[in-house]
mmCIF file of C-alpha atoms in Angstrom:
data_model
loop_
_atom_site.group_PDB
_atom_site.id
_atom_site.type_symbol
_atom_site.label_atom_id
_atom_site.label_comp_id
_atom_site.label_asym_id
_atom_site.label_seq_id
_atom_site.Cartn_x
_atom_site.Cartn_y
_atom_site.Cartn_z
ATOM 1 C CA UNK A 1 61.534 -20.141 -4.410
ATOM 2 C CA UNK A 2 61.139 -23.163 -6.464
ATOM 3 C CA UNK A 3 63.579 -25.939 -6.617
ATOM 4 C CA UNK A 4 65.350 -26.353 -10.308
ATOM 5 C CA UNK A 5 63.454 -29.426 -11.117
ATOM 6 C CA UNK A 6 60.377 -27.506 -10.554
ATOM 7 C CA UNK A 7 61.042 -24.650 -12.207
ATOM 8 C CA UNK A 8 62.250 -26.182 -15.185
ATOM 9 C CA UNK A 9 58.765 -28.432 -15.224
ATOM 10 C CA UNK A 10 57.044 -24.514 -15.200
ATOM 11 C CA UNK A 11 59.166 -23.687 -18.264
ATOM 12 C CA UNK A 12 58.734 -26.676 -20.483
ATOM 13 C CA UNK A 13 54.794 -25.997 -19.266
ATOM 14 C CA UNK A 14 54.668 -22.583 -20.270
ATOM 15 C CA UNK A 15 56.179 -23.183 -23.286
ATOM 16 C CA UNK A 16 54.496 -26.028 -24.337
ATOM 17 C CA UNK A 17 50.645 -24.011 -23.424
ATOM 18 C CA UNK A 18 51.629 -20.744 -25.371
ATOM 19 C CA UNK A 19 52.383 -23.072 -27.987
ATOM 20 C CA UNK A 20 49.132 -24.750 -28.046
ATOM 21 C CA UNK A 21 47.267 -21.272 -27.389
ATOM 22 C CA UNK A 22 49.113 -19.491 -30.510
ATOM 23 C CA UNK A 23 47.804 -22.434 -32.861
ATOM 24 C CA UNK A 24 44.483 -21.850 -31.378
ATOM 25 C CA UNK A 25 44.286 -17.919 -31.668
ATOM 26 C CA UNK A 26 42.433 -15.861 -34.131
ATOM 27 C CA UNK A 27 45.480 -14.598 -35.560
ATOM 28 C CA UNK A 28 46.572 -17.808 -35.809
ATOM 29 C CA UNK A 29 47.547 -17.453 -39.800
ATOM 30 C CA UNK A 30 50.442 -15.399 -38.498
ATOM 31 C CA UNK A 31 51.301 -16.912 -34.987
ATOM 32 C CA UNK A 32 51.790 -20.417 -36.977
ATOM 33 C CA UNK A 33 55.120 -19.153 -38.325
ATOM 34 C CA UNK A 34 56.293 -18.286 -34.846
ATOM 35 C CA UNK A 35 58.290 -20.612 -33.233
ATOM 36 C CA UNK A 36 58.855 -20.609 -29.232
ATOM 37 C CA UNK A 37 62.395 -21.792 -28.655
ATOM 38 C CA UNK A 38 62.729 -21.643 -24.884
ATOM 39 C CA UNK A 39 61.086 -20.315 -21.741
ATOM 40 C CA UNK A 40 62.716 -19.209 -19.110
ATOM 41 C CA UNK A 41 61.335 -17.999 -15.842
ATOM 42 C CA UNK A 42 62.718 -15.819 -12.650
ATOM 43 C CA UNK A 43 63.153 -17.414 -9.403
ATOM 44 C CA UNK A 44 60.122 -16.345 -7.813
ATOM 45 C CA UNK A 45 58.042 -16.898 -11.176
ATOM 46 C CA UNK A 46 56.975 -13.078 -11.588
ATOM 47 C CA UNK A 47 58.143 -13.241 -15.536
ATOM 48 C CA UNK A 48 59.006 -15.242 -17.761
ATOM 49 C CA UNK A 49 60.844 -14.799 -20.854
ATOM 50 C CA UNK A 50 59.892 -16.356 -23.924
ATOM 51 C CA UNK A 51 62.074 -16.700 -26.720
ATOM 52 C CA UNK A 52 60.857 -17.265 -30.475
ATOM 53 C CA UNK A 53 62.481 -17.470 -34.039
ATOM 54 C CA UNK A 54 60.381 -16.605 -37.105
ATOM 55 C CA UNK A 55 60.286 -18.326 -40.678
ATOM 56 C CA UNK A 56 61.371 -15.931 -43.247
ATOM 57 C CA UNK A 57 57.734 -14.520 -44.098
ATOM 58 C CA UNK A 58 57.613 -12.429 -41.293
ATOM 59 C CA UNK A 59 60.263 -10.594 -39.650
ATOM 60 C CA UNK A 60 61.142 -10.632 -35.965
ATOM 61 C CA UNK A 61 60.234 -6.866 -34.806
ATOM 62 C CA UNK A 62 57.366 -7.257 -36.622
ATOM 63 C CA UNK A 63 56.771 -11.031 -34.390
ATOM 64 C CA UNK A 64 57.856 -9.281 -31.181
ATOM 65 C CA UNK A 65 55.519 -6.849 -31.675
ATOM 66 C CA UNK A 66 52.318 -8.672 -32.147
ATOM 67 C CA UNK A 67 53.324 -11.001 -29.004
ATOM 68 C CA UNK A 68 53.616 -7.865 -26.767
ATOM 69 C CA UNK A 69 50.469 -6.740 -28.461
ATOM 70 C CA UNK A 70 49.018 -10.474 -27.229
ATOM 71 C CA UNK A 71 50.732 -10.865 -24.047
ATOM 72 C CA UNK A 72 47.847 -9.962 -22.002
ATOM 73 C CA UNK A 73 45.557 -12.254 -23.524
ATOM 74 C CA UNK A 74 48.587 -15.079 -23.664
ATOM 75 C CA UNK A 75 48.738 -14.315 -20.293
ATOM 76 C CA UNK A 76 45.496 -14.657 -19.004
ATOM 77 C CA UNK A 77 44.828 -17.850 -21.291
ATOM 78 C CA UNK A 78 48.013 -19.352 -19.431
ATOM 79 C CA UNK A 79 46.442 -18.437 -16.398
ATOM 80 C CA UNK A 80 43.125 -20.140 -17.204
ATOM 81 C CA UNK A 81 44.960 -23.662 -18.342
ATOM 82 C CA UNK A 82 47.577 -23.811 -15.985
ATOM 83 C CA UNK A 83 47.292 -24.429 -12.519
ATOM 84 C CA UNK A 84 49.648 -22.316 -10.735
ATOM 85 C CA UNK A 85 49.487 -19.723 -7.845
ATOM 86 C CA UNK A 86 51.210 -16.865 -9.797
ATOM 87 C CA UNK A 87 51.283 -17.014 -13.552
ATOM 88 C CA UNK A 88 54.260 -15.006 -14.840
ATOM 89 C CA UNK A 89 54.253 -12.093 -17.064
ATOM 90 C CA UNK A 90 55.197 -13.036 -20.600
ATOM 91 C CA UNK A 91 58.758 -10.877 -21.806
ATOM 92 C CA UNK A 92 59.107 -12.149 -25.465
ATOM 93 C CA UNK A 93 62.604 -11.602 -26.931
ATOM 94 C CA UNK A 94 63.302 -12.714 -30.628
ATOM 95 C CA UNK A 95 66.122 -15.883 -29.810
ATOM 96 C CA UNK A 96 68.881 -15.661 -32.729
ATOM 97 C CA UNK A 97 71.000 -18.740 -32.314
ATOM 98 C CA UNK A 98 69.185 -20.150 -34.902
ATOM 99 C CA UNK A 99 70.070 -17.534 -37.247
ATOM 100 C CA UNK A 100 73.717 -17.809 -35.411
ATOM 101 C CA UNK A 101 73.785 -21.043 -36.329
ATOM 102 C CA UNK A 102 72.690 -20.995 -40.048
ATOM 103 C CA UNK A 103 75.333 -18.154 -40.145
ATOM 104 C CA UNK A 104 78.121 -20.287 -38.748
ATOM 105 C CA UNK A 105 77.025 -23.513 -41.188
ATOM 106 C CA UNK A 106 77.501 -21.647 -44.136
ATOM 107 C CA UNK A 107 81.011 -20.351 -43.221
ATOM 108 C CA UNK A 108 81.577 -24.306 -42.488
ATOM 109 C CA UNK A 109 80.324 -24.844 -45.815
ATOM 110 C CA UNK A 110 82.095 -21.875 -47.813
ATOM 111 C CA UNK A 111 85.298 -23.243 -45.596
ATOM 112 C CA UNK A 112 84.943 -26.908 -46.638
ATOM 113 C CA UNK A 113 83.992 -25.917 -50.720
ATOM 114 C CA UNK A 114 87.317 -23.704 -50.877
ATOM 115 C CA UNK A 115 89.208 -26.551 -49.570
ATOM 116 C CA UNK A 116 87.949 -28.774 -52.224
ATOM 117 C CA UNK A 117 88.635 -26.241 -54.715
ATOM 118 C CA UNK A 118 92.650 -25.684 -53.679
ATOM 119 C CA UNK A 119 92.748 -29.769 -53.354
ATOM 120 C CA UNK A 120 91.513 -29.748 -56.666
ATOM 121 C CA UNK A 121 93.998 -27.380 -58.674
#
């Protein structure tokens, strides 16, 4: 099993090579508004899940889907850049802090505007 350090090298790796292989792709029109959050891999490196967010022109089933359709290729592409005994198999799961976090702004913001407004009157 790798150490932490290690492992967490492999992630930002992964992530940073799936990147560069989505920009590259032939569907690449559509992978471009994909963005890969985080990786994060098992202990003994069989899988790796890969999380993504999505700009607003596509939405994230439809993004989960065509990665799963990819993986394969993604897969074997990682396998060809990276230099590693096992290369994982890719799990992609749609990551929705981001949209968490928008959500949570805007109550900040809705908050902090109906405070003004009672200050005001």
């Amino acid at each position: 099993m790798p150490d932490e350090k290690r492992k967490r090298r492999i992630e930002e790796l992964i992530q940073r090579e799936l990147g560069r292989i989505l920009l590259k792709h032939p569907k690449r029109g559509i992978f471009t508004k994909i963005t890969l959050t985080s990786v994060s891999i098992a202990a003994d490196l069989s899988v790796a899940k890969v999380f993504f967010s999505v700009f607003d022109e596509i939405k994230a089933e439809e993004a989960k889907k065509m990665l799963q359709e990819e993986a394969v290729f993604l897969r074997k592409s990682l396998a060809h850049d990276l230099n590693l005994r096992l290369t994982p198999r890719l799990n992609f799961i749609y990551d929705e802090s981001i949209k968490r976090g928008q959500k949570l702004s805007e109550l900040i913001d809705a908050a902090v505007a109906s405070d003004e407004r009672k200050r005001d009157t």
